[in-house]
PDB file of C-alpha atoms and ligand atoms in Angstrom:
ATOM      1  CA  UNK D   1     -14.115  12.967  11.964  1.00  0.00           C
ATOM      2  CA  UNK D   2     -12.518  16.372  12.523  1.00  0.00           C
ATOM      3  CA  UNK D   3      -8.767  16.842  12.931  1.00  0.00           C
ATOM      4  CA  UNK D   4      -7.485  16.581  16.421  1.00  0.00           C
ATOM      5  CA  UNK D   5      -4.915  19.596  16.775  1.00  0.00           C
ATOM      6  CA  UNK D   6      -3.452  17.465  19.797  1.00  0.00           C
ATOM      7  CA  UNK D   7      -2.526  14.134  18.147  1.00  0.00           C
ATOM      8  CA  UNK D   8       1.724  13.725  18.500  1.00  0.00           C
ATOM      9  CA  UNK D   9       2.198  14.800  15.105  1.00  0.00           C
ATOM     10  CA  UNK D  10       0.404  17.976  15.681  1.00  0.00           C
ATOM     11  CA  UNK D  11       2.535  18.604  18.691  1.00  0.00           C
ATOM     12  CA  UNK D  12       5.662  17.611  16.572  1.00  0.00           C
ATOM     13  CA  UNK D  13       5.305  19.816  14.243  1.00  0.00           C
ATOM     14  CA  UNK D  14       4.989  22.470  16.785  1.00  0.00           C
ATOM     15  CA  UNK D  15       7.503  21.650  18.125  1.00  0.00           C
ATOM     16  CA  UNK D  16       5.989  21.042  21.698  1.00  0.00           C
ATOM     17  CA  UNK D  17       7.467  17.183  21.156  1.00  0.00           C
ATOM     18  CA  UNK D  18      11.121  16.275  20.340  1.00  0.00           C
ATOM     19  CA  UNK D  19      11.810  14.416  16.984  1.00  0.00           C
ATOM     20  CA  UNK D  20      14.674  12.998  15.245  1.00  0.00           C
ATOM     21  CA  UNK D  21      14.880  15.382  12.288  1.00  0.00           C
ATOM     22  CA  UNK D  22      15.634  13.908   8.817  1.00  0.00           C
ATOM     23  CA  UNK D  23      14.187  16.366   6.750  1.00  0.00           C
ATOM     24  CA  UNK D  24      12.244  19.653   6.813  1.00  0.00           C
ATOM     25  CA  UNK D  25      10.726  21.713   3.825  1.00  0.00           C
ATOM     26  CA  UNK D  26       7.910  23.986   3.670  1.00  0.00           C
ATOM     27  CA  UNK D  27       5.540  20.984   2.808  1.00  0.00           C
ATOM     28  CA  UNK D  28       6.746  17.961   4.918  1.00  0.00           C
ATOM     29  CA  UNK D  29       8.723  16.777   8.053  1.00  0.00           C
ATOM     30  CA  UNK D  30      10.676  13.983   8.245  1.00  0.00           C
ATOM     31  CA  UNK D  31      12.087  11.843  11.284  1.00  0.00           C
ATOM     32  CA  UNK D  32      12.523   8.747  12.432  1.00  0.00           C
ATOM     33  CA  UNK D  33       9.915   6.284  13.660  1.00  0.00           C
ATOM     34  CA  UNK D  34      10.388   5.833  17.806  1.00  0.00           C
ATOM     35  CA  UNK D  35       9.696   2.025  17.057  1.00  0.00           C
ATOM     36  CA  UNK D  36      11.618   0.864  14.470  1.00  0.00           C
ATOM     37  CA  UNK D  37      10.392  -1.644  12.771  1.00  0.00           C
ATOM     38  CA  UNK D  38      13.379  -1.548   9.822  1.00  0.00           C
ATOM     39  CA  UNK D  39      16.950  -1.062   9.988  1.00  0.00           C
ATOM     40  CA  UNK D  40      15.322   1.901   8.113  1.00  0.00           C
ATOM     41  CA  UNK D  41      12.086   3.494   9.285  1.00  0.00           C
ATOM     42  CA  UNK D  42      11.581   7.009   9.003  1.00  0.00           C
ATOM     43  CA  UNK D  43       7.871   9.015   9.049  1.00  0.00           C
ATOM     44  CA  UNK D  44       6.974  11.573   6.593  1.00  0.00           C
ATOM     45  CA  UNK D  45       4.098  13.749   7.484  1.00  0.00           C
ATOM     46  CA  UNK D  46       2.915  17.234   5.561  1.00  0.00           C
ATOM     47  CA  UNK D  47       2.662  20.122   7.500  1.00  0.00           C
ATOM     48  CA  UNK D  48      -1.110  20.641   6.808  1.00  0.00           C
ATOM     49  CA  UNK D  49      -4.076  19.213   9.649  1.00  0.00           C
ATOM     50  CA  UNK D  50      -4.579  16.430   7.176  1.00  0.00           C
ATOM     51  CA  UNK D  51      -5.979  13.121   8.931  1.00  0.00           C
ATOM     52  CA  UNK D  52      -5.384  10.846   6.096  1.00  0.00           C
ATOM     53  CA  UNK D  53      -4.353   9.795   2.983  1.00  0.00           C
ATOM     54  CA  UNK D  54      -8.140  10.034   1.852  1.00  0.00           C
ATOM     55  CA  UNK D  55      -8.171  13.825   3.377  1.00  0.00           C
ATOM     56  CA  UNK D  56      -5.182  14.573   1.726  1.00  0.00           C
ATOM     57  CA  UNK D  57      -5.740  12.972  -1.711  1.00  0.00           C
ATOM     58  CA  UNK D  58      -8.839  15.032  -1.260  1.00  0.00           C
ATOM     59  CA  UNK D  59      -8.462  18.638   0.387  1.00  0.00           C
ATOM     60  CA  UNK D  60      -4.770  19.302   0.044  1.00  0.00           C
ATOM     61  CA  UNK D  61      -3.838  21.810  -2.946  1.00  0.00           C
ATOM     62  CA  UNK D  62      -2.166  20.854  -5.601  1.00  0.00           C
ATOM     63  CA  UNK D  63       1.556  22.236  -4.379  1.00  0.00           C
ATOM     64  CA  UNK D  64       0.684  21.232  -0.973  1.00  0.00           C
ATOM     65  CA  UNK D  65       1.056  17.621  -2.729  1.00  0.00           C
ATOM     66  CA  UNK D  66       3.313  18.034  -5.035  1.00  0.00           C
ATOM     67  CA  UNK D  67       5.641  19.468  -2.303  1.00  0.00           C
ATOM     68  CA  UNK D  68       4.794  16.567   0.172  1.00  0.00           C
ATOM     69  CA  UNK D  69       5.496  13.364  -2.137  1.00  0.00           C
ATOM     70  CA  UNK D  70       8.803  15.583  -3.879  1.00  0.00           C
ATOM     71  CA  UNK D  71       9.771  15.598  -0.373  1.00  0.00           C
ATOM     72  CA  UNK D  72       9.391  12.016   0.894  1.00  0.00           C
ATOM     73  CA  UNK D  73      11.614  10.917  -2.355  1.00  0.00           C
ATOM     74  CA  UNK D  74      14.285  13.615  -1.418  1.00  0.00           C
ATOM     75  CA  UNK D  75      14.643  11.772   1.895  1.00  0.00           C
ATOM     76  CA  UNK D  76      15.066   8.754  -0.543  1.00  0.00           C
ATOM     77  CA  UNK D  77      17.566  10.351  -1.949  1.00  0.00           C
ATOM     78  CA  UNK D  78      19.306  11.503   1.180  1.00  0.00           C
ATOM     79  CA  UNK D  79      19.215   8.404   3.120  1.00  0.00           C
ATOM     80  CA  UNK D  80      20.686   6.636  -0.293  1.00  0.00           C
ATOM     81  CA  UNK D  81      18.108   3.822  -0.552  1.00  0.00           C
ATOM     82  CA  UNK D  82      18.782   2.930  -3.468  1.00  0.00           C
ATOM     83  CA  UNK D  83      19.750  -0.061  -5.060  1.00  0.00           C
ATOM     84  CA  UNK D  84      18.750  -1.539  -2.269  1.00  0.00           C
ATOM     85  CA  UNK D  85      15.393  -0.181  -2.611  1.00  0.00           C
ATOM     86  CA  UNK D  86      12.512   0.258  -0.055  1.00  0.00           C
ATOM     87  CA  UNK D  87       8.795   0.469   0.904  1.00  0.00           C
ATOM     88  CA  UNK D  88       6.213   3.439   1.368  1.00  0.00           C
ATOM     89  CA  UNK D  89       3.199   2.745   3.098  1.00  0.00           C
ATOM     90  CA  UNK D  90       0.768   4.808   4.456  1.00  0.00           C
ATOM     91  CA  UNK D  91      -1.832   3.013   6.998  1.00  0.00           C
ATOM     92  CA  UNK D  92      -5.106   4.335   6.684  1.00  0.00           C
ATOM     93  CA  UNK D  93      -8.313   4.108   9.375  1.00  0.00           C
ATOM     94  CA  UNK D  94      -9.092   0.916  11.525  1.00  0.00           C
ATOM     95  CA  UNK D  95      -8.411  -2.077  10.027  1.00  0.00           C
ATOM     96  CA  UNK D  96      -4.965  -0.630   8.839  1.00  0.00           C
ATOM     97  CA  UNK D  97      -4.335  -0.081  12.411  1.00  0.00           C
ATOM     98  CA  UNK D  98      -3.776   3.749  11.906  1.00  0.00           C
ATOM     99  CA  UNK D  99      -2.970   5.051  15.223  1.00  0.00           C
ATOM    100  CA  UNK D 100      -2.110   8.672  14.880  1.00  0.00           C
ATOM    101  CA  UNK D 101      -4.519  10.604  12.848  1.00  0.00           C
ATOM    102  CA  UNK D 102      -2.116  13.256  11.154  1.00  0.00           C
ATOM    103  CA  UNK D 103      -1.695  11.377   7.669  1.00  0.00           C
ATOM    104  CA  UNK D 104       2.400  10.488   7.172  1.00  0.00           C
ATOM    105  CA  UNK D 105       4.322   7.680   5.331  1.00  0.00           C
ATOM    106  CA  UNK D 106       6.168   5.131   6.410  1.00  0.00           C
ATOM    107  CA  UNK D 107       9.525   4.579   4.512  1.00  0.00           C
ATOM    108  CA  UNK D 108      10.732   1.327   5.664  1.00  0.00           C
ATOM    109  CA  UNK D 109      14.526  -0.168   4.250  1.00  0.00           C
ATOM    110  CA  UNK D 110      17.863  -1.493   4.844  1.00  0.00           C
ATOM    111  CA  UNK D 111      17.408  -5.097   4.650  1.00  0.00           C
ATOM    112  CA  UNK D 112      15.119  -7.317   2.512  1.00  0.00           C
ATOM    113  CA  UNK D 113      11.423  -5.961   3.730  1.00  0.00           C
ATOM    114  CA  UNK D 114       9.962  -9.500   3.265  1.00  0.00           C
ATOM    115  CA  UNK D 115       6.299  -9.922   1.330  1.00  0.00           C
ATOM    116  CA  UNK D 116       4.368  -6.758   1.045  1.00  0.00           C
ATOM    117  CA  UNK D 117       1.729  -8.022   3.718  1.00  0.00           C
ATOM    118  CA  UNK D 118       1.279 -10.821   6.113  1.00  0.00           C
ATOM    119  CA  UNK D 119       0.190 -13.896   3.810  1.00  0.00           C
ATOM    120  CA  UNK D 120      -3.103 -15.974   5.124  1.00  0.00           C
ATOM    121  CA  UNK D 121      -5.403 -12.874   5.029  1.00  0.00           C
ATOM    122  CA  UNK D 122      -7.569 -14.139   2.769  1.00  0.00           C
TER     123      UNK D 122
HETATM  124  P1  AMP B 201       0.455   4.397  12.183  1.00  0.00           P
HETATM  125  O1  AMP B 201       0.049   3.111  12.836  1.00  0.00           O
HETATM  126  O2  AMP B 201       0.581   4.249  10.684  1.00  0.00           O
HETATM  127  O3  AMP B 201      -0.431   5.550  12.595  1.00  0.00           O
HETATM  128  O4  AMP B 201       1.918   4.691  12.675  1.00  0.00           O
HETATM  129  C1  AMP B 201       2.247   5.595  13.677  1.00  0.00           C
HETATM  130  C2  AMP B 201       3.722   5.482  13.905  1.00  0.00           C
HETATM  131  O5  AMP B 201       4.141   6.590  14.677  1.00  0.00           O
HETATM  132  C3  AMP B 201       4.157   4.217  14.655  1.00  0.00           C
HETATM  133  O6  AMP B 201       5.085   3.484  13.846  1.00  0.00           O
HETATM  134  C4  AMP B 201       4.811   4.771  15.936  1.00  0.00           C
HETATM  135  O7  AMP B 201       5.926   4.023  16.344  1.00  0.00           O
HETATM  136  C5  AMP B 201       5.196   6.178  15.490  1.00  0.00           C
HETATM  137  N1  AMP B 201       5.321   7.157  16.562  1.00  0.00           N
HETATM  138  C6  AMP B 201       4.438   7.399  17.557  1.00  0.00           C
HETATM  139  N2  AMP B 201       4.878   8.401  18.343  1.00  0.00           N
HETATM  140  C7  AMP B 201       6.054   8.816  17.809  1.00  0.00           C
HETATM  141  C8  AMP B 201       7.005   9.813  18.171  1.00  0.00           C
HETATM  142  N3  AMP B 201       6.829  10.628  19.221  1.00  0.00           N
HETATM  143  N4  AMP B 201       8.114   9.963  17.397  1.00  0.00           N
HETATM  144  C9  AMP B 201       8.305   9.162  16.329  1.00  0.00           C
HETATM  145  N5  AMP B 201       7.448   8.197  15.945  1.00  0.00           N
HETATM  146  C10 AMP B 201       6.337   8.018  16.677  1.00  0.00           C
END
């Protein structure tokens, strides 16, 4: 699977598509999530055509990661999450129900988050 230049993320970052802006480096964008599903729920994506966390993990260079994950805890920082504390997840092909293929995280917080996954799938 080959990077789709067109997927909203892509068109985000160029700015084609309107975002609420949390945070912007050289190495990430952050904004909030149209659908919240947190009190708290804001996207972090790198600015590289990375499809996932696997192409990431695996292509990115080392300051292109360093910079991404440096920025998703500054947006931690700024949005004060802590004590409270929150989640990171990052959904990954099918059967995490990825839908847009530009790899981000989900930072999800502001009230008690609830068991890390649905219980009963196994
Ligand atoms: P995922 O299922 O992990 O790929 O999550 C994609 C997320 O992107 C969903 O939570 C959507 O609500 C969110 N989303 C889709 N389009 C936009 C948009 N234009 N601005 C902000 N968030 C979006």
């Amino acid at each position: 699977m080959s990077y789709d230049p067109n997927n909203i993320f892509a068109r985000i970052l160029r700015g084609e598509i309107p975002c609420n802006k949390v945070y912007e480096d050289e190495y990430a964008l952050a904004f909030h999530d149209i659908a919240p599903q947190a009190p708290v729920h804001v996207l972090v994506i790198p600015k590289g055509e990375y499809i996932s966390f696997d192409d990431f993990s695996q292509t990115a260079p080392a300051e292109a990661m360093a910079g991404f994950y440096r920025a998703a805890q500054k947006v931690t920082q700024m949005l004060e999450l802590q004590p409270g504390g929150y989640r990171i997840l990052a959904n990954t092909g099918a059967d995490a129900h990825q839908e847009v293929p530009h790899y981000h995280l989900h930072i999800f917080a502001g009230c008690d988050l609830g068991w890390m996954i649905k219980r009963g799938l196994v």
